[in-house]
PDB file of C-alpha atoms in Angstrom:
ATOM      1  CA  UNK U 274    -100.165-202.589  43.212  1.00  0.00           C
ATOM      2  CA  UNK U 275     -96.378-203.621  42.988  1.00  0.00           C
ATOM      3  CA  UNK U 276     -95.774-207.331  42.929  1.00  0.00           C
ATOM      4  CA  UNK U 277     -92.691-208.896  42.178  1.00  0.00           C
ATOM      5  CA  UNK U 278     -89.057-209.714  43.873  1.00  0.00           C
ATOM      6  CA  UNK U 279     -86.289-207.204  44.041  1.00  0.00           C
ATOM      7  CA  UNK U 280     -83.310-208.895  42.610  1.00  0.00           C
ATOM      8  CA  UNK U 281     -81.289-207.988  45.601  1.00  0.00           C
ATOM      9  CA  UNK U 282     -83.456-209.933  47.880  1.00  0.00           C
ATOM     10  CA  UNK U 283     -83.264-213.079  45.916  1.00  0.00           C
ATOM     11  CA  UNK U 284     -86.287-215.123  44.498  1.00  0.00           C
ATOM     12  CA  UNK U 285     -86.863-216.686  47.935  1.00  0.00           C
ATOM     13  CA  UNK U 286     -88.680-213.564  49.009  1.00  0.00           C
ATOM     14  CA  UNK U 287     -91.968-212.759  47.246  1.00  0.00           C
ATOM     15  CA  UNK U 288     -92.718-209.164  48.329  1.00  0.00           C
ATOM     16  CA  UNK U 289     -96.132-207.694  47.676  1.00  0.00           C
ATOM     17  CA  UNK U 290     -96.415-203.722  48.206  1.00  0.00           C
ATOM     18  CA  UNK U 291     -99.429-201.401  47.833  1.00  0.00           C
ATOM     19  CA  UNK U 292     -98.567-197.795  46.841  1.00  0.00           C
ATOM     20  CA  UNK U 293     -97.251-196.015  49.862  1.00  0.00           C
ATOM     21  CA  UNK U 294     -98.013-192.377  50.591  1.00  0.00           C
ATOM     22  CA  UNK U 295     -95.393-189.889  51.432  1.00  0.00           C
ATOM     23  CA  UNK U 296     -94.722-190.440  55.115  1.00  0.00           C
ATOM     24  CA  UNK U 297     -93.645-187.703  57.698  1.00  0.00           C
ATOM     25  CA  UNK U 298     -90.222-188.612  59.442  1.00  0.00           C
ATOM     26  CA  UNK U 299     -91.402-192.205  59.706  1.00  0.00           C
ATOM     27  CA  UNK U 300     -90.292-194.679  62.353  1.00  0.00           C
ATOM     28  CA  UNK U 301     -90.304-198.413  61.643  1.00  0.00           C
ATOM     29  CA  UNK U 302     -91.183-200.615  64.482  1.00  0.00           C
ATOM     30  CA  UNK U 303     -90.833-204.336  63.934  1.00  0.00           C
ATOM     31  CA  UNK U 304     -91.421-207.455  66.168  1.00  0.00           C
ATOM     32  CA  UNK U 305     -91.613-211.154  65.170  1.00  0.00           C
ATOM     33  CA  UNK U 306     -92.842-213.847  67.476  1.00  0.00           C
ATOM     34  CA  UNK U 307     -90.631-214.712  70.225  1.00  0.00           C
ATOM     35  CA  UNK U 308     -90.861-216.274  73.849  1.00  0.00           C
ATOM     36  CA  UNK U 309     -93.897-215.262  75.372  1.00  0.00           C
ATOM     37  CA  UNK U 310     -95.158-213.883  72.003  1.00  0.00           C
ATOM     38  CA  UNK U 311     -94.146-210.490  73.525  1.00  0.00           C
ATOM     39  CA  UNK U 312     -92.992-208.803  70.152  1.00  0.00           C
ATOM     40  CA  UNK U 313     -96.174-210.257  68.423  1.00  0.00           C
ATOM     41  CA  UNK U 314     -98.427-208.790  71.143  1.00  0.00           C
ATOM     42  CA  UNK U 315     -96.960-205.341  70.880  1.00  0.00           C
ATOM     43  CA  UNK U 316     -97.035-205.118  67.156  1.00  0.00           C
ATOM     44  CA  UNK U 317    -100.654-206.543  66.955  1.00  0.00           C
ATOM     45  CA  UNK U 318    -101.838-204.013  69.686  1.00  0.00           C
ATOM     46  CA  UNK U 319    -100.230-201.093  67.524  1.00  0.00           C
ATOM     47  CA  UNK U 320    -101.805-202.331  64.453  1.00  0.00           C
ATOM     48  CA  UNK U 321    -105.393-202.655  66.102  1.00  0.00           C
ATOM     49  CA  UNK U 322    -105.486-199.473  68.303  1.00  0.00           C
ATOM     50  CA  UNK U 323    -103.869-197.351  65.753  1.00  0.00           C
ATOM     51  CA  UNK U 324    -106.054-198.736  62.979  1.00  0.00           C
ATOM     52  CA  UNK U 325    -103.048-198.921  60.800  1.00  0.00           C
ATOM     53  CA  UNK U 326    -103.371-199.397  57.110  1.00  0.00           C
ATOM     54  CA  UNK U 327    -101.954-202.555  55.258  1.00  0.00           C
ATOM     55  CA  UNK U 328     -98.969-201.546  53.179  1.00  0.00           C
ATOM     56  CA  UNK U 329     -98.140-205.123  51.870  1.00  0.00           C
ATOM     57  CA  UNK U 330     -96.804-208.562  52.874  1.00  0.00           C
ATOM     58  CA  UNK U 331     -94.154-210.991  51.911  1.00  0.00           C
ATOM     59  CA  UNK U 332     -94.049-214.864  51.459  1.00  0.00           C
ATOM     60  CA  UNK U 333     -90.871-216.705  51.762  1.00  0.00           C
ATOM     61  CA  UNK U 334     -89.507-220.183  51.781  1.00  0.00           C
ATOM     62  CA  UNK U 335     -87.436-218.853  54.639  1.00  0.00           C
ATOM     63  CA  UNK U 336     -90.381-219.157  56.969  1.00  0.00           C
ATOM     64  CA  UNK U 337     -91.584-222.536  58.457  1.00  0.00           C
ATOM     65  CA  UNK U 338     -93.437-225.018  56.012  1.00  0.00           C
ATOM     66  CA  UNK U 339     -96.730-224.582  57.376  1.00  0.00           C
ATOM     67  CA  UNK U 340    -100.182-223.892  56.268  1.00  0.00           C
ATOM     68  CA  UNK U 341    -102.276-221.630  58.798  1.00  0.00           C
ATOM     69  CA  UNK U 342    -105.838-222.679  59.207  1.00  0.00           C
ATOM     70  CA  UNK U 343    -108.117-219.739  60.254  1.00  0.00           C
ATOM     71  CA  UNK U 344    -111.374-219.715  62.271  1.00  0.00           C
ATOM     72  CA  UNK U 345    -113.418-218.927  59.224  1.00  0.00           C
ATOM     73  CA  UNK U 346    -112.221-222.281  57.616  1.00  0.00           C
ATOM     74  CA  UNK U 347    -109.742-220.524  55.289  1.00  0.00           C
ATOM     75  CA  UNK U 348    -106.002-221.223  55.087  1.00  0.00           C
ATOM     76  CA  UNK U 349    -103.040-219.367  54.136  1.00  0.00           C
ATOM     77  CA  UNK U 350     -99.181-219.801  54.076  1.00  0.00           C
ATOM     78  CA  UNK U 351     -97.016-218.183  56.750  1.00  0.00           C
ATOM     79  CA  UNK U 352     -96.138-214.462  55.772  1.00  0.00           C
ATOM     80  CA  UNK U 353     -94.860-211.274  57.233  1.00  0.00           C
ATOM     81  CA  UNK U 354     -97.094-208.179  57.076  1.00  0.00           C
ATOM     82  CA  UNK U 355     -96.271-204.314  56.786  1.00  0.00           C
ATOM     83  CA  UNK U 356     -98.623-201.534  57.714  1.00  0.00           C
ATOM     84  CA  UNK U 357     -98.440-197.851  58.043  1.00  0.00           C
ATOM     85  CA  UNK U 358    -100.005-195.225  60.159  1.00  0.00           C
ATOM     86  CA  UNK U 359    -100.432-191.371  59.520  1.00  0.00           C
ATOM     87  CA  UNK U 360     -99.739-189.284  62.635  1.00  0.00           C
ATOM     88  CA  UNK U 361    -102.312-186.462  62.353  1.00  0.00           C
ATOM     89  CA  UNK U 362    -100.544-184.700  65.328  1.00  0.00           C
ATOM     90  CA  UNK U 363     -96.800-183.438  65.218  1.00  0.00           C
ATOM     91  CA  UNK U 364     -94.931-186.821  65.974  1.00  0.00           C
ATOM     92  CA  UNK U 365     -93.713-189.259  63.373  1.00  0.00           C
ATOM     93  CA  UNK U 366     -95.581-191.425  61.017  1.00  0.00           C
ATOM     94  CA  UNK U 367     -95.207-195.348  61.663  1.00  0.00           C
ATOM     95  CA  UNK U 368     -94.436-198.151  59.624  1.00  0.00           C
ATOM     96  CA  UNK U 369     -95.071-201.513  61.478  1.00  0.00           C
ATOM     97  CA  UNK U 370     -93.777-204.926  60.481  1.00  0.00           C
ATOM     98  CA  UNK U 371     -94.627-208.170  61.886  1.00  0.00           C
ATOM     99  CA  UNK U 372     -95.631-211.719  60.854  1.00  0.00           C
ATOM    100  CA  UNK U 373     -96.541-215.259  61.691  1.00  0.00           C
ATOM    101  CA  UNK U 374     -93.256-216.629  62.565  1.00  0.00           C
ATOM    102  CA  UNK U 375     -89.226-216.096  62.491  1.00  0.00           C
ATOM    103  CA  UNK U 376     -87.506-217.606  59.794  1.00  0.00           C
ATOM    104  CA  UNK U 377     -86.102-221.113  60.217  1.00  0.00           C
ATOM    105  CA  UNK U 378     -82.462-220.589  59.341  1.00  0.00           C
ATOM    106  CA  UNK U 379     -79.920-218.149  60.064  1.00  0.00           C
ATOM    107  CA  UNK U 380     -79.700-217.300  56.269  1.00  0.00           C
ATOM    108  CA  UNK U 381     -83.185-216.517  56.290  1.00  0.00           C
ATOM    109  CA  UNK U 382     -83.055-214.456  59.339  1.00  0.00           C
ATOM    110  CA  UNK U 383     -80.283-212.369  57.545  1.00  0.00           C
ATOM    111  CA  UNK U 384     -82.066-212.174  54.185  1.00  0.00           C
ATOM    112  CA  UNK U 385     -85.319-211.139  55.517  1.00  0.00           C
ATOM    113  CA  UNK U 386     -83.793-208.588  57.946  1.00  0.00           C
ATOM    114  CA  UNK U 387     -81.976-207.032  54.901  1.00  0.00           C
ATOM    115  CA  UNK U 388     -85.380-206.893  53.107  1.00  0.00           C
ATOM    116  CA  UNK U 389     -86.925-204.956  56.045  1.00  0.00           C
ATOM    117  CA  UNK U 390     -84.046-202.375  56.254  1.00  0.00           C
ATOM    118  CA  UNK U 391     -84.053-201.880  52.376  1.00  0.00           C
ATOM    119  CA  UNK U 392     -87.866-201.288  52.714  1.00  0.00           C
ATOM    120  CA  UNK U 393     -87.380-198.872  55.449  1.00  0.00           C
ATOM    121  CA  UNK U 394     -84.873-196.844  53.516  1.00  0.00           C
ATOM    122  CA  UNK U 395     -87.171-196.768  50.550  1.00  0.00           C
ATOM    123  CA  UNK U 396     -89.945-195.342  52.758  1.00  0.00           C
ATOM    124  CA  UNK U 397     -87.655-192.780  54.154  1.00  0.00           C
ATOM    125  CA  UNK U 398     -87.309-194.172  57.736  1.00  0.00           C
ATOM    126  CA  UNK U 399     -84.331-192.874  59.565  1.00  0.00           C
ATOM    127  CA  UNK U 400     -85.004-194.786  63.032  1.00  0.00           C
ATOM    128  CA  UNK U 401     -85.784-198.452  63.310  1.00  0.00           C
ATOM    129  CA  UNK U 402     -87.099-200.088  66.661  1.00  0.00           C
ATOM    130  CA  UNK U 403     -87.580-203.732  67.301  1.00  0.00           C
ATOM    131  CA  UNK U 404     -89.191-205.227  70.409  1.00  0.00           C
ATOM    132  CA  UNK U 405     -88.824-208.621  71.956  1.00  0.00           C
ATOM    133  CA  UNK U 406     -88.587-210.682  75.200  1.00  0.00           C
ATOM    134  CA  UNK U 407     -85.924-210.436  77.863  1.00  0.00           C
ATOM    135  CA  UNK U 408     -86.165-214.034  79.346  1.00  0.00           C
ATOM    136  CA  UNK U 409     -85.125-214.448  82.895  1.00  0.00           C
ATOM    137  CA  UNK U 410     -86.475-217.937  83.784  1.00  0.00           C
ATOM    138  CA  UNK U 411     -88.411-216.500  86.641  1.00  0.00           C
ATOM    139  CA  UNK U 412     -91.425-214.575  87.313  1.00  0.00           C
ATOM    140  CA  UNK U 413     -90.918-210.864  88.198  1.00  0.00           C
ATOM    141  CA  UNK U 414     -93.358-209.138  90.297  1.00  0.00           C
ATOM    142  CA  UNK U 415     -92.402-205.796  88.738  1.00  0.00           C
ATOM    143  CA  UNK U 416     -91.083-206.636  85.106  1.00  0.00           C
ATOM    144  CA  UNK U 417     -88.926-204.046  83.545  1.00  0.00           C
ATOM    145  CA  UNK U 418     -87.917-202.773  80.011  1.00  0.00           C
ATOM    146  CA  UNK U 419     -84.341-203.513  78.849  1.00  0.00           C
ATOM    147  CA  UNK U 420     -82.910-202.064  75.795  1.00  0.00           C
ATOM    148  CA  UNK U 421     -79.863-201.320  73.726  1.00  0.00           C
ATOM    149  CA  UNK U 422     -79.163-198.680  70.758  1.00  0.00           C
ATOM    150  CA  UNK U 423     -76.775-198.284  67.878  1.00  0.00           C
ATOM    151  CA  UNK U 424     -75.368-195.010  69.266  1.00  0.00           C
ATOM    152  CA  UNK U 425     -74.877-193.632  72.730  1.00  0.00           C
ATOM    153  CA  UNK U 426     -77.095-190.520  72.245  1.00  0.00           C
ATOM    154  CA  UNK U 427     -79.997-193.151  71.737  1.00  0.00           C
ATOM    155  CA  UNK U 428     -78.700-195.032  74.867  1.00  0.00           C
ATOM    156  CA  UNK U 429     -78.969-191.951  76.881  1.00  0.00           C
ATOM    157  CA  UNK U 430     -82.502-191.456  75.602  1.00  0.00           C
ATOM    158  CA  UNK U 431     -83.597-194.848  76.542  1.00  0.00           C
ATOM    159  CA  UNK U 432     -82.149-194.355  80.169  1.00  0.00           C
ATOM    160  CA  UNK U 433     -84.052-191.299  80.552  1.00  0.00           C
ATOM    161  CA  UNK U 434     -87.270-193.297  79.617  1.00  0.00           C
ATOM    162  CA  UNK U 435     -86.393-195.584  82.529  1.00  0.00           C
ATOM    163  CA  UNK U 436     -85.075-198.482  80.252  1.00  0.00           C
ATOM    164  CA  UNK U 437     -82.358-200.713  81.658  1.00  0.00           C
ATOM    165  CA  UNK U 438     -79.437-200.790  79.340  1.00  0.00           C
ATOM    166  CA  UNK U 439     -78.441-204.203  78.196  1.00  0.00           C
ATOM    167  CA  UNK U 440     -74.479-204.212  78.423  1.00  0.00           C
ATOM    168  CA  UNK U 441     -73.728-207.870  77.393  1.00  0.00           C
ATOM    169  CA  UNK U 442     -75.016-210.887  75.567  1.00  0.00           C
ATOM    170  CA  UNK U 443     -76.642-210.734  72.019  1.00  0.00           C
ATOM    171  CA  UNK U 444     -80.259-210.358  70.564  1.00  0.00           C
ATOM    172  CA  UNK U 445     -81.243-213.183  68.489  1.00  0.00           C
ATOM    173  CA  UNK U 446     -82.789-213.679  65.064  1.00  0.00           C
ATOM    174  CA  UNK U 447     -84.707-210.789  63.283  1.00  0.00           C
ATOM    175  CA  UNK U 448     -85.435-208.669  66.418  1.00  0.00           C
ATOM    176  CA  UNK U 449     -81.703-208.251  66.815  1.00  0.00           C
ATOM    177  CA  UNK U 450     -80.501-208.266  63.164  1.00  0.00           C
ATOM    178  CA  UNK U 451     -82.858-205.530  61.917  1.00  0.00           C
ATOM    179  CA  UNK U 452     -81.477-202.746  64.151  1.00  0.00           C
ATOM    180  CA  UNK U 453     -77.985-204.175  63.608  1.00  0.00           C
ATOM    181  CA  UNK U 454     -78.220-204.068  59.843  1.00  0.00           C
ATOM    182  CA  UNK U 455     -79.870-200.565  60.152  1.00  0.00           C
ATOM    183  CA  UNK U 456     -76.774-199.238  61.747  1.00  0.00           C
ATOM    184  CA  UNK U 457     -74.532-200.734  58.883  1.00  0.00           C
ATOM    185  CA  UNK U 458     -76.743-198.712  56.581  1.00  0.00           C
ATOM    186  CA  UNK U 459     -76.595-195.753  58.650  1.00  0.00           C
ATOM    187  CA  UNK U 460     -79.844-195.759  60.151  1.00  0.00           C
ATOM    188  CA  UNK U 461     -80.602-195.363  63.831  1.00  0.00           C
ATOM    189  CA  UNK U 462     -81.461-198.727  65.489  1.00  0.00           C
ATOM    190  CA  UNK U 463     -82.997-199.669  68.989  1.00  0.00           C
ATOM    191  CA  UNK U 464     -84.191-202.612  70.700  1.00  0.00           C
ATOM    192  CA  UNK U 465     -86.630-202.734  73.496  1.00  0.00           C
ATOM    193  CA  UNK U 466     -87.452-205.908  75.437  1.00  0.00           C
ATOM    194  CA  UNK U 467     -89.836-206.840  78.134  1.00  0.00           C
ATOM    195  CA  UNK U 468     -88.885-208.800  81.255  1.00  0.00           C
ATOM    196  CA  UNK U 469     -90.644-212.306  81.090  1.00  0.00           C
ATOM    197  CA  UNK U 470     -90.151-215.715  82.512  1.00  0.00           C
ATOM    198  CA  UNK U 471     -90.546-217.465  79.006  1.00  0.00           C
ATOM    199  CA  UNK U 472     -92.912-219.952  80.382  1.00  0.00           C
ATOM    200  CA  UNK U 473     -96.151-218.499  79.003  1.00  0.00           C
ATOM    201  CA  UNK U 474     -97.703-215.792  76.687  1.00  0.00           C
ATOM    202  CA  UNK U 475     -96.965-212.396  78.618  1.00  0.00           C
ATOM    203  CA  UNK U 476     -99.186-209.472  77.985  1.00  0.00           C
ATOM    204  CA  UNK U 477     -97.441-207.874  80.948  1.00  0.00           C
ATOM    205  CA  UNK U 478     -94.150-207.704  79.094  1.00  0.00           C
ATOM    206  CA  UNK U 479     -95.732-206.280  76.036  1.00  0.00           C
ATOM    207  CA  UNK U 480     -97.667-203.783  77.896  1.00  0.00           C
ATOM    208  CA  UNK U 481     -94.569-202.143  79.615  1.00  0.00           C
ATOM    209  CA  UNK U 482     -92.843-202.030  76.142  1.00  0.00           C
ATOM    210  CA  UNK U 483     -95.848-200.195  74.748  1.00  0.00           C
ATOM    211  CA  UNK U 484     -95.584-197.666  77.693  1.00  0.00           C
ATOM    212  CA  UNK U 485     -92.053-196.831  76.652  1.00  0.00           C
ATOM    213  CA  UNK U 486     -92.954-196.440  72.955  1.00  0.00           C
ATOM    214  CA  UNK U 487     -95.967-194.139  73.951  1.00  0.00           C
ATOM    215  CA  UNK U 488     -93.639-191.775  75.971  1.00  0.00           C
ATOM    216  CA  UNK U 489     -90.812-191.811  73.198  1.00  0.00           C
ATOM    217  CA  UNK U 490     -92.889-191.400  70.304  1.00  0.00           C
ATOM    218  CA  UNK U 491     -95.842-189.284  71.730  1.00  0.00           C
ATOM    219  CA  UNK U 492     -98.563-191.964  70.790  1.00  0.00           C
ATOM    220  CA  UNK U 493    -102.081-192.349  72.003  1.00  0.00           C
ATOM    221  CA  UNK U 494    -102.854-195.946  72.337  1.00  0.00           C
ATOM    222  CA  UNK U 495    -105.810-197.553  74.277  1.00  0.00           C
ATOM    223  CA  UNK U 496    -104.310-200.356  76.313  1.00  0.00           C
ATOM    224  CA  UNK U 497    -107.417-201.124  78.450  1.00  0.00           C
ATOM    225  CA  UNK U 498    -107.679-204.630  76.775  1.00  0.00           C
ATOM    226  CA  UNK U 499    -104.025-205.332  77.220  1.00  0.00           C
ATOM    227  CA  UNK U 500    -104.049-204.235  80.721  1.00  0.00           C
ATOM    228  CA  UNK U 501    -106.953-206.442  81.550  1.00  0.00           C
ATOM    229  CA  UNK U 502    -104.973-209.360  80.097  1.00  0.00           C
ATOM    230  CA  UNK U 503    -102.056-208.608  82.181  1.00  0.00           C
ATOM    231  CA  UNK U 504    -104.147-208.478  85.441  1.00  0.00           C
ATOM    232  CA  UNK U 505    -105.552-211.768  84.781  1.00  0.00           C
ATOM    233  CA  UNK U 506    -101.948-213.224  84.553  1.00  0.00           C
ATOM    234  CA  UNK U 507    -101.057-211.487  87.756  1.00  0.00           C
ATOM    235  CA  UNK U 508    -104.164-212.820  89.498  1.00  0.00           C
ATOM    236  CA  UNK U 509    -103.672-216.314  88.221  1.00  0.00           C
ATOM    237  CA  UNK U 510    -100.008-216.246  89.358  1.00  0.00           C
ATOM    238  CA  UNK U 511    -100.951-215.071  92.728  1.00  0.00           C
ATOM    239  CA  UNK U 512    -103.527-217.840  93.129  1.00  0.00           C
ATOM    240  CA  UNK U 513    -101.087-220.366  91.911  1.00  0.00           C
ATOM    241  CA  UNK U 514     -98.294-219.271  94.254  1.00  0.00           C
ATOM    242  CA  UNK U 515     -95.732-219.129  91.600  1.00  0.00           C
ATOM    243  CA  UNK U 516     -94.745-215.451  91.715  1.00  0.00           C
ATOM    244  CA  UNK U 517     -91.791-216.034  93.800  1.00  0.00           C
ATOM    245  CA  UNK U 518     -90.707-219.369  91.966  1.00  0.00           C
ATOM    246  CA  UNK U 519     -87.343-219.375  90.902  1.00  0.00           C
ATOM    247  CA  UNK U 520     -87.223-223.040  90.205  1.00  0.00           C
ATOM    248  CA  UNK U 521     -86.234-222.547  86.569  1.00  0.00           C
ATOM    249  CA  UNK U 522     -83.051-220.611  87.437  1.00  0.00           C
ATOM    250  CA  UNK U 523     -82.172-216.964  86.496  1.00  0.00           C
ATOM    251  CA  UNK U 524     -80.267-217.422  83.138  1.00  0.00           C
ATOM    252  CA  UNK U 525     -81.164-214.736  80.630  1.00  0.00           C
ATOM    253  CA  UNK U 526     -81.966-214.925  76.936  1.00  0.00           C
ATOM    254  CA  UNK U 527     -82.776-211.978  74.657  1.00  0.00           C
ATOM    255  CA  UNK U 528     -84.796-212.448  71.613  1.00  0.00           C
TER     256      UNK U 528
END
């Protein structure tokens, strides 16, 4: 096992990596907790259903100063985790990056995003995808996936997948910085976001992002559990009569 700090990542990032296998045209998919926990749900679902193998983790004082208490009584500092998955078919292998929280300061968002992109380069990744929430402030009956990319050819690919292109605004924190820094280092970068109200944990938004990833990367993912959770949300909304509510306005936020 490799343990230690890359001098270029500063001492404030403590990275622990297992020996990585040779990966076939790997694609990195990253997502850190955001509104509705959309990104975290997507990554947790990928790790779980693909039975991805742990590659490593990192601790950092850029993360919130909290000790997480677990159901079995143990405790751990907040951390980010890295997994990999070997595709036995013709598609790309995957590197999956997620964690307990976003960094608390802009400097931390930049430094941790730099660490992710440098790790991607070391693993031979050429395409980086991040996922997140497209917050509208209201509940959509038929939520859509919105996206952006580092180059026009990728924008066209997203459009062909039915993704609505984001042509203004900004994507915040690591879910935006990772593909941005990837472009600076001549990697391909994409961002996919699921439409959500921002009021609640939203498995529906995560599910529609996963459907796009399945089509783009040729994955086989069991989404039965997630679809069940999405239906529960829809049922609750119908019963409460909130589906058509727009009382919170329609301002958009991406992250």
